[in-house]
Coordinates of C-alpha atoms and ligand atoms in Angstrom, one line a residue:
M14 CA 15.3 2.6 23.4
K15 CA 14.3 -0.1 20.9
Q16 CA 13.3 0.7 17.3
F17 CA 11.2 -1.3 14.9
E18 CA 9.6 -1.2 11.6
V19 CA 6.0 -2.4 12.0
N20 CA 4.0 -3.5 9.0
F21 CA 0.3 -2.8 9.0
D22 CA -1.4 -4.9 6.4
G23 CA -4.8 -4.2 5.0
L24 CA -7.4 -6.8 5.8
V25 CA -9.2 -7.7 2.6
G26 CA -12.8 -6.5 2.7
P27 CA -15.9 -8.7 2.0
T28 CA -16.6 -7.3 -1.4
H29 CA -13.2 -8.1 -3.0
N30 CA -13.8 -8.4 -6.7
Y31 CA -12.3 -7.9 -10.1
A32 CA -13.9 -4.9 -11.9
G33 CA -11.1 -3.7 -14.1
L34 CA -11.1 -0.3 -12.5
S35 CA -7.5 0.7 -12.8
Y36 CA -6.5 2.0 -16.2
G37 CA -2.7 1.8 -16.3
N38 CA -2.6 -1.2 -14.0
V39 CA -2.2 -4.2 -16.3
A40 CA -3.3 -6.9 -13.9
S41 CA -6.5 -5.1 -13.0
L42 CA -7.5 -4.7 -16.6
N43 CA -6.6 -8.2 -17.6
N44 CA -8.7 -9.8 -14.9
A45 CA -11.8 -7.6 -15.3
S46 CA -14.9 -9.6 -14.5
A47 CA -13.1 -12.7 -13.3
Q48 CA -14.7 -14.4 -10.3
S49 CA -13.1 -13.6 -7.0
S50 CA -13.0 -15.3 -3.6
P51 CA -13.2 -12.7 -0.8
K52 CA -12.7 -15.5 1.8
Q53 CA -9.5 -16.8 0.1
A54 CA -8.2 -13.3 -0.4
A55 CA -8.7 -12.4 3.2
K56 CA -7.1 -15.6 4.4
Q57 CA -4.1 -15.2 2.1
G58 CA -3.6 -11.8 3.6
L59 CA -3.9 -13.0 7.1
K60 CA -1.5 -15.9 6.4
K61 CA 1.1 -13.4 5.2
M62 CA 0.6 -11.3 8.3
K63 CA 1.0 -14.3 10.6
A64 CA 4.0 -15.5 8.7
L65 CA 5.8 -12.2 9.2
A66 CA 4.9 -12.2 12.9
D67 CA 6.3 -15.7 13.1
L68 CA 9.5 -14.5 11.5
G69 CA 9.8 -12.2 14.5
M70 CA 8.5 -9.0 12.8
I71 CA 6.0 -6.8 14.6
Q72 CA 2.9 -6.9 12.5
G73 CA -0.4 -5.0 12.7
V74 CA -3.6 -5.0 10.8
L75 CA -5.7 -2.1 9.3
A76 CA -9.5 -2.5 9.0
P77 CA -11.0 -2.4 5.5
Q78 CA -13.5 0.1 4.2
A79 CA -17.3 -0.4 4.1
R80 CA -18.5 -1.2 0.6
P81 CA -20.7 -0.9 -1.4
D82 CA -20.4 2.9 -0.6
V83 CA -24.0 3.8 -0.6
D84 CA -23.3 7.3 0.5
A85 CA -21.2 7.9 -2.6
L86 CA -24.0 6.6 -4.7
R87 CA -26.6 8.8 -3.0
R88 CA -24.3 11.8 -3.6
L89 CA -24.5 11.0 -7.3
G90 CA -28.3 11.2 -7.2
F91 CA -29.4 7.6 -6.6
S92 CA -32.1 7.5 -3.9
G93 CA -34.6 5.5 -2.0
S94 CA -33.8 2.5 0.2
D95 CA -30.3 1.1 0.2
A96 CA -31.6 -1.8 -2.0
N97 CA -33.0 0.7 -4.5
V98 CA -29.8 2.7 -4.6
L99 CA -27.8 -0.5 -5.4
Q100 CA -30.3 -1.7 -8.0
Q101 CA -30.7 1.7 -9.8
A102 CA -27.0 2.3 -9.8
A103 CA -26.1 -1.2 -11.0
M104 CA -28.6 -0.8 -13.9
Q105 CA -28.1 2.8 -14.9
A106 CA -24.4 3.3 -14.3
P107 CA -22.7 -0.1 -13.9
A108 CA -19.1 1.2 -14.1
I109 CA -19.7 3.9 -11.4
F110 CA -21.6 1.3 -9.3
Q111 CA -18.7 -1.2 -9.5
A112 CA -16.2 1.6 -8.5
C113 CA -18.3 2.1 -5.3
C114 CA -18.0 -1.6 -4.5
S115 CA -14.2 -2.0 -4.6
A116 CA -12.3 -3.6 -1.8
S117 CA -9.2 -1.5 -2.9
S118 CA -8.5 -0.3 0.6
M119 CA -6.7 -3.6 1.2
W120 CA -3.6 -2.0 -0.5
T121 CA -2.5 0.0 2.5
A122 CA 0.7 1.1 0.9
N123 CA -1.7 3.6 -0.6
A124 CA -3.5 4.4 2.6
A125 CA -1.1 7.2 3.7
T126 CA 2.5 8.5 3.8
V127 CA 4.1 8.0 7.2
S128 CA 7.2 9.8 8.5
P129 CA 8.7 8.4 11.7
S130 CA 9.5 10.7 14.6
A131 CA 13.2 10.6 14.0
D132 CA 12.7 12.6 10.8
T133 CA 10.1 15.1 11.8
A134 CA 10.5 18.6 13.3
D135 CA 8.2 18.0 16.3
G136 CA 9.4 14.5 17.0
K137 CA 6.0 12.9 16.3
V138 CA 5.1 10.2 13.8
H139 CA 3.2 11.9 11.0
F140 CA 0.4 10.4 8.8
T141 CA -1.1 11.9 5.7
P142 CA -3.9 9.8 4.2
A143 CA -3.5 9.6 0.4
N144 CA -6.2 11.3 -1.6
L145 CA -5.9 8.8 -4.5
T146 CA -7.6 11.2 -6.8
N147 CA -6.6 9.5 -10.0
K148 CA -9.1 6.6 -9.7
Y149 CA -12.6 7.3 -8.7
H150 CA -13.0 4.1 -6.7
R151 CA -9.8 4.9 -4.7
S152 CA -10.8 8.5 -4.2
L153 CA -13.6 7.2 -2.0
E154 CA -11.0 6.0 0.6
P155 CA -9.2 8.9 2.4
Q156 CA -11.8 10.0 4.9
V157 CA -12.4 6.6 6.4
T158 CA -8.7 5.8 6.1
G159 CA -8.1 8.8 8.3
N160 CA -10.7 7.5 10.8
I161 CA -9.0 4.1 10.9
L162 CA -5.5 5.5 11.3
K163 CA -6.7 7.8 14.1
A164 CA -8.3 4.8 15.8
T165 CA -5.2 2.7 15.3
F166 CA -2.6 5.4 16.3
A167 CA -4.8 7.0 18.8
N168 CA -2.4 8.8 21.0
Q169 CA -1.9 12.5 20.2
Q170 CA 1.2 12.8 22.2
Y171 CA 3.1 10.6 19.7
F172 CA 1.0 10.6 16.5
S173 CA 0.1 13.5 14.3
H174 CA -2.7 13.0 11.7
H175 CA -3.1 15.4 8.8
N176 CA -6.0 15.8 6.4
H177 CA -5.5 14.3 2.9
L178 CA -4.3 16.8 0.3
P179 CA -6.9 18.7 -1.8
D180 CA -9.0 16.3 -3.9
N181 CA -7.7 17.4 -7.2
E182 CA -5.4 15.9 -9.8
H183 CA -2.9 18.6 -9.3
F184 CA -2.2 17.1 -5.9
G185 CA -2.7 13.5 -6.8
D186 CA -1.1 11.5 -3.9
E187 CA -0.8 7.7 -3.7
G188 CA 0.8 7.5 -0.3
A189 CA 3.6 5.2 0.8
A190 CA 3.6 3.4 -2.6
N191 CA 5.7 6.3 -3.8
H192 CA 7.7 6.9 -0.7
T193 CA 10.5 4.9 0.9
R194 CA 13.0 5.6 3.6
L195 CA 16.7 4.8 3.9
C196 CA 18.3 4.8 7.3
R197 CA 21.0 3.1 9.3
Q198 CA 18.7 2.2 12.2
Y199 CA 14.9 2.7 12.1
G200 CA 15.1 5.1 15.1
E201 CA 17.8 7.3 13.6
R202 CA 17.1 10.1 11.2
G203 CA 16.8 8.8 7.7
V204 CA 16.5 10.0 4.1
E205 CA 12.9 10.0 2.8
L206 CA 12.6 9.4 -0.9
F207 CA 9.5 10.7 -2.6
V208 CA 9.0 9.4 -6.1
Y209 CA 6.6 11.3 -8.4
G210 CA 5.3 10.7 -11.9
R211 CA 4.8 14.2 -13.2
Y212 CA 4.7 17.9 -12.5
A213 CA 1.2 19.3 -12.2
F214 CA 2.2 23.0 -12.5
D215 CA 4.9 22.7 -15.2
K216 CA 3.9 21.2 -18.5
S217 CA 7.4 21.5 -19.9
K218 CA 8.6 18.6 -17.8
P219 CA 8.6 15.0 -18.9
A220 CA 5.5 13.0 -18.3
P221 CA 4.0 9.7 -19.5
V222 CA 1.9 9.9 -22.7
K223 CA -0.3 6.8 -22.4
F224 CA -1.1 5.9 -18.9
P225 CA -1.7 8.4 -16.0
A226 CA 1.0 9.5 -13.6
R227 CA -0.9 9.3 -10.4
Q228 CA 1.5 11.1 -8.1
T229 CA 2.6 14.7 -8.7
F230 CA 5.7 16.4 -7.6
E231 CA 3.7 19.1 -5.9
A232 CA 1.8 16.5 -3.8
S233 CA 5.0 14.9 -2.7
Q234 CA 6.4 18.3 -1.7
A235 CA 3.3 19.2 0.2
V236 CA 3.5 15.9 2.2
A237 CA 7.1 16.6 3.1
R238 CA 6.2 20.1 4.3
L239 CA 3.2 18.8 6.4
H240 CA 5.4 16.3 8.0
G241 CA 8.0 18.9 9.0
L242 CA 10.9 17.1 7.1
S243 CA 14.0 19.2 6.5
D244 CA 15.6 19.7 3.1
D245 CA 18.6 17.6 4.1
N246 CA 16.5 14.5 4.8
V247 CA 14.4 14.4 1.7
V248 CA 15.1 13.6 -2.0
F249 CA 12.5 14.0 -4.7
I250 CA 13.0 11.7 -7.7
Q251 CA 11.0 11.5 -10.9
Q252 CA 9.8 8.0 -11.9
N253 CA 10.8 7.1 -15.5
P254 CA 7.6 8.1 -17.5
D255 CA 8.2 5.4 -20.1
L256 CA 7.7 2.8 -17.4
I257 CA 4.4 4.3 -16.3
D258 CA 3.4 3.9 -19.9
Q259 CA 4.3 0.2 -19.7
G260 CA 2.2 -0.4 -16.5
V261 CA 4.4 0.7 -13.6
F262 CA 1.6 2.7 -12.0
H263 CA 3.4 3.1 -8.6
N264 CA 7.1 3.3 -7.7
D265 CA 6.7 0.3 -5.5
V266 CA 6.2 -1.8 -8.6
I267 CA 9.8 -1.1 -9.7
S268 CA 11.8 -0.4 -6.5
V269 CA 11.8 -1.1 -2.8
G270 CA 14.0 0.2 0.0
N271 CA 14.8 -0.8 3.6
Q272 CA 17.4 0.6 5.9
N273 CA 20.6 0.8 3.9
V274 CA 19.3 -1.0 0.8
L275 CA 17.6 0.3 -2.3
F276 CA 16.6 -2.5 -4.6
Y277 CA 15.6 -1.2 -8.0
H278 CA 15.3 -1.9 -11.7
E279 CA 17.8 0.1 -13.8
Q280 CA 15.0 1.8 -15.7
A281 CA 13.0 2.8 -12.6
F282 CA 14.0 6.5 -12.3
L283 CA 14.8 9.5 -14.5
D284 CA 18.2 11.0 -13.9
T285 CA 19.3 8.1 -11.6
D286 CA 22.9 9.3 -11.2
K287 CA 21.9 12.7 -10.0
A288 CA 19.3 11.3 -7.6
F289 CA 21.7 8.7 -6.2
A290 CA 24.4 11.3 -5.6
E291 CA 22.0 13.4 -3.6
I292 CA 20.9 10.3 -1.6
K293 CA 24.5 9.4 -0.8
Q294 CA 25.3 13.0 0.3
K295 CA 22.2 13.2 2.5
Y296 CA 22.6 9.7 3.9
G297 CA 26.1 10.5 5.1
T298 CA 28.5 7.9 6.4
G299 CA 27.8 4.2 6.4
D300 CA 27.3 1.4 4.0
L301 CA 24.6 2.1 1.5
H302 CA 23.7 -0.6 -1.0
F303 CA 22.1 0.3 -4.3
I304 CA 21.1 -3.1 -5.7
K305 CA 20.5 -2.6 -9.4
V306 CA 18.6 -5.2 -11.5
T307 CA 19.4 -4.8 -15.2
T308 CA 17.0 -5.4 -18.1
D309 CA 19.3 -8.3 -19.2
Q310 CA 18.8 -9.9 -15.8
V311 CA 15.1 -9.3 -15.5
S312 CA 13.0 -7.7 -18.3
L313 CA 10.5 -5.1 -17.5
Q314 CA 7.7 -7.4 -18.5
D315 CA 8.9 -10.1 -16.1
A316 CA 9.4 -7.5 -13.3
I317 CA 5.8 -6.2 -13.8
K318 CA 4.2 -9.6 -14.1
S319 CA 6.0 -11.3 -11.2
Y320 CA 6.1 -8.1 -9.0
L321 CA 9.8 -8.7 -8.2
F322 CA 10.0 -5.2 -6.7
N323 CA 6.7 -5.3 -5.0
T324 CA 8.4 -7.4 -2.4
Q325 CA 8.9 -6.5 1.2
L326 CA 12.5 -6.1 2.4
V327 CA 12.5 -6.8 6.1
T328 CA 15.3 -6.9 8.7
L329 CA 15.3 -10.0 10.8
A330 CA 16.4 -10.1 14.4
N331 CA 20.0 -11.2 13.5
G332 CA 20.4 -8.2 11.1
D333 CA 20.0 -10.2 7.9
M334 CA 17.4 -9.0 5.4
A335 CA 14.7 -11.2 4.0
I336 CA 12.8 -10.6 0.8
I337 CA 9.1 -11.4 1.1
A338 CA 8.0 -12.2 -2.4
P339 CA 4.8 -13.4 -4.1
T340 CA 4.8 -17.0 -5.3
D341 CA 4.5 -15.4 -8.8
C342 CA 8.2 -14.6 -8.5
E343 CA 9.0 -18.3 -7.8
E344 CA 7.0 -19.3 -10.8
N345 CA 8.8 -17.0 -13.2
P346 CA 12.1 -18.7 -14.2
A347 CA 14.1 -15.5 -14.9
V348 CA 12.9 -13.9 -11.6
S349 CA 13.5 -17.0 -9.4
A350 CA 16.9 -17.5 -11.0
Y351 CA 17.7 -13.9 -10.2
L352 CA 16.5 -14.1 -6.6
N353 CA 18.4 -17.4 -6.0
E354 CA 21.5 -15.6 -7.1
L355 CA 20.8 -12.4 -5.2
V356 CA 20.9 -14.1 -1.8
T357 CA 24.4 -15.4 -2.5
L358 CA 25.8 -11.9 -3.3
N359 CA 27.5 -9.6 -0.9
T360 CA 24.4 -7.6 0.1
P361 CA 22.3 -7.6 3.3
I362 CA 19.6 -9.7 1.6
K363 CA 20.2 -13.3 2.6
H364 CA 16.8 -15.0 2.6
I365 CA 13.8 -15.3 0.3
R366 CA 10.3 -16.3 1.4
Y367 CA 7.4 -16.8 -1.0
Y368 CA 3.7 -16.2 -0.1
D369 CA 0.6 -16.8 -2.1
V370 CA -1.3 -13.6 -2.4
K371 CA -2.7 -14.3 -5.9
Q372 CA -6.2 -13.0 -5.1
S373 CA -4.7 -9.6 -4.6
M374 CA -2.1 -10.0 -7.4
R375 CA -4.9 -10.3 -9.9
N376 CA -5.8 -6.7 -9.2
G377 CA -2.2 -5.6 -9.3
G378 CA -1.5 -5.8 -5.5
G379 CA 1.6 -7.7 -4.3
P380 CA 3.0 -8.2 -0.8
A381 CA 4.3 -4.6 -0.6
C382 CA 1.0 -3.1 -1.7
L383 CA -0.7 -4.9 1.1
R384 CA 1.3 -3.2 3.9
L385 CA 1.9 0.2 5.4
R386 CA 5.2 0.6 7.1
V387 CA 5.4 2.5 10.4
A388 CA 8.8 2.8 12.0
M389 CA 8.5 3.3 15.7
N390 CA 10.3 3.1 19.0
D391 CA 9.1 1.1 21.9
T392 CA 7.3 4.0 23.6
E393 CA 5.4 4.8 20.4
L394 CA 4.6 1.1 19.8
A395 CA 3.1 0.9 23.3
A396 CA 0.8 3.8 22.4
V397 CA -0.6 2.0 19.4
N398 CA -4.1 0.4 19.8
Q399 CA -2.9 -3.1 20.9
S400 CA -5.9 -4.8 19.5
T401 CA -4.6 -4.1 16.0
M402 CA -1.4 -6.1 16.5
M403 CA -1.1 -9.5 15.1
N404 CA -0.5 -12.5 17.4
D405 CA -1.7 -16.1 17.6
A406 CA -4.9 -15.2 19.4
Q407 CA -5.8 -12.3 17.0
F408 CA -4.9 -14.4 14.0
E409 CA -7.4 -17.1 15.1
R410 CA -10.1 -14.6 15.9
L411 CA -9.7 -12.9 12.6
N412 CA -9.7 -16.2 10.7
N413 CA -12.9 -17.2 12.4
W414 CA -14.4 -13.8 11.7
V415 CA -13.6 -14.3 8.0
D416 CA -15.1 -17.8 8.0
K417 CA -18.3 -16.5 9.6
H418 CA -18.9 -13.5 7.3
Y419 CA -17.1 -13.9 3.9
R420 CA -18.4 -15.4 0.7
D421 CA -16.4 -18.1 -1.0
R422 CA -17.2 -16.7 -4.5
L423 CA -18.2 -13.3 -5.7
S424 CA -18.8 -12.1 -9.2
V425 CA -19.5 -8.5 -10.3
D426 CA -23.2 -9.3 -10.7
D427 CA -23.5 -10.3 -7.0
L428 CA -22.5 -6.7 -5.9
R429 CA -26.0 -5.3 -6.3
D430 CA -27.4 -7.8 -3.8
V431 CA -28.5 -5.8 -0.8
A432 CA -27.7 -9.0 1.3
L433 CA -24.0 -8.4 0.5
L434 CA -24.3 -4.9 1.8
N435 CA -25.9 -6.1 5.0
E436 CA -23.4 -8.9 5.5
S437 CA -20.5 -6.5 5.0
R438 CA -21.9 -4.1 7.6
T439 CA -22.5 -6.8 10.1
A440 CA -19.0 -8.1 9.6
L441 CA -17.3 -4.7 9.9
D442 CA -19.3 -3.7 12.9
E443 CA -18.1 -6.8 14.6
L444 CA -14.6 -6.2 13.4
T445 CA -14.5 -2.7 14.9
Q446 CA -15.2 -4.5 18.2
L447 CA -12.5 -7.1 17.7
L448 CA -10.0 -4.3 16.9
K449 CA -11.4 -1.9 19.4
L450 CA -11.7 0.9 16.8
G451 CA -14.9 2.5 18.0
S452 CA -17.1 3.9 15.2
V453 CA -15.1 4.5 12.1
Y454 CA -17.6 3.8 9.3
P455 CA -20.4 6.2 8.2
F456 CA -23.0 3.5 8.6
Q457 CA -22.0 3.3 12.3
K458 CA -22.4 7.0 12.8
G459 CA -26.1 6.9 11.8
Ligands
LIG507 N1 1.2 -0.7 -5.9 C1 0.5 -0.5 -4.8 N2 1.0 0.0 -3.8 N3 -0.8 -0.8 -4.8 C2 -1.5 -1.6 -5.7 C3 -2.9 -1.0 -5.9 C4 -3.7 -1.8 -6.8 C5 -5.0 -1.2 -7.2 N4 -5.9 -2.0 -8.0 C6 -7.2 -1.8 -8.1 O1 -7.7 -0.8 -7.6 C7 -8.0 -2.7 -9.0 C8 -9.4 -2.9 -8.6 C9 -10.2 -3.5 -9.7 O2 -9.9 -3.4 -10.9 O3 -11.3 -4.2 -9.4 C10 -4.8 0.2 -7.9 O4 -4.6 0.2 -9.1 O5 -4.8 1.2 -7.2

């Protein structure tokens, strides 16, 4: 049986904009109100997907969410026609209105936590959509994320879909951004690492003081239980709270893992030695590479700005690993010097590839934020909705679809235009046909 890691990238939605919605995410705050280009953003994303497919990786695509979220605004008391709802909300509560317009579902690392069948008690691939409770704009995502995941992984024999955790800060869950998996081969049982920012039910434990810790220990534990993971293949690690206070709002901003490699900044975790000893013990035999980047090599500021750790580590057909980095890493002298050296060291990482995902980076989303990893064997892969897989034909279709429906420029003021709502709905309705998803959006359900 063959085994793969498949990356499902989020397609950028037609309302991609910079609204400064994510307190604790430095890029989002710094770029608030800048003009965006939804078309360029979607095309940058598609190019990365295609490039990975061309590298021999199996690549999928996840549909974006429908925005502006008129139902969310109606729930908050805005009424009348859709045009009225948008106008009233934009005038009376601009910050709430902007939150309801975000294209944030593009960062599919936050869509869900996924456990492959080799790790779970019932031998199915398990999905739990993230509730994303910490940010209102993101808390609007989980229901439709669940619909999209069910339409993409539509076979109940192989895929098990859970509800998102309770919508409450105590169970704040940010999905795969705080989860990584170490294993020898993708189809073998691995060690799942859950990284959390704070304890919700124990105030005596360390926690950040300035910026919010979005993921709780209790949420991570609940996901591990739901997925039927056993104690000897999970490790729970607390993220260093000082780093959250410096802008490391998800663990995937400061570490990334793939197979037998954990690539991390020395300040990433609390109690690193204890956590690594547990990982080694649970991983068992075989080479395990902990690739540590010290503060002397790359400062925290450079790591956060360049997104050195929000890179994808992928295994190529010949067994080498490649690091898929944003061009921002290439442009940062300390980081590019580090990466050039890294590929000469005695680790599995042998290649670097840079991609321009700047439209997403300006909102704090690098290459790794844009993808959800799903390790599968060939039987499971064959059960995935094949229209969601990236190939030459689908790449061309999706590019044409973007050209047809997306605006070149968008500013926050354009979001209230009911024409944008209608354009987005037309585009997404067509997309559900291209990807054969059926009806996944509330506006399609009538
Ligand atoms: N690290 C990972 N996996 N994901 C990155 C998510 C970025 C996203 N930014 C935003 O939602 C900004 C939207 C705005 O400001 O318009 C967030 O903070 O949740």
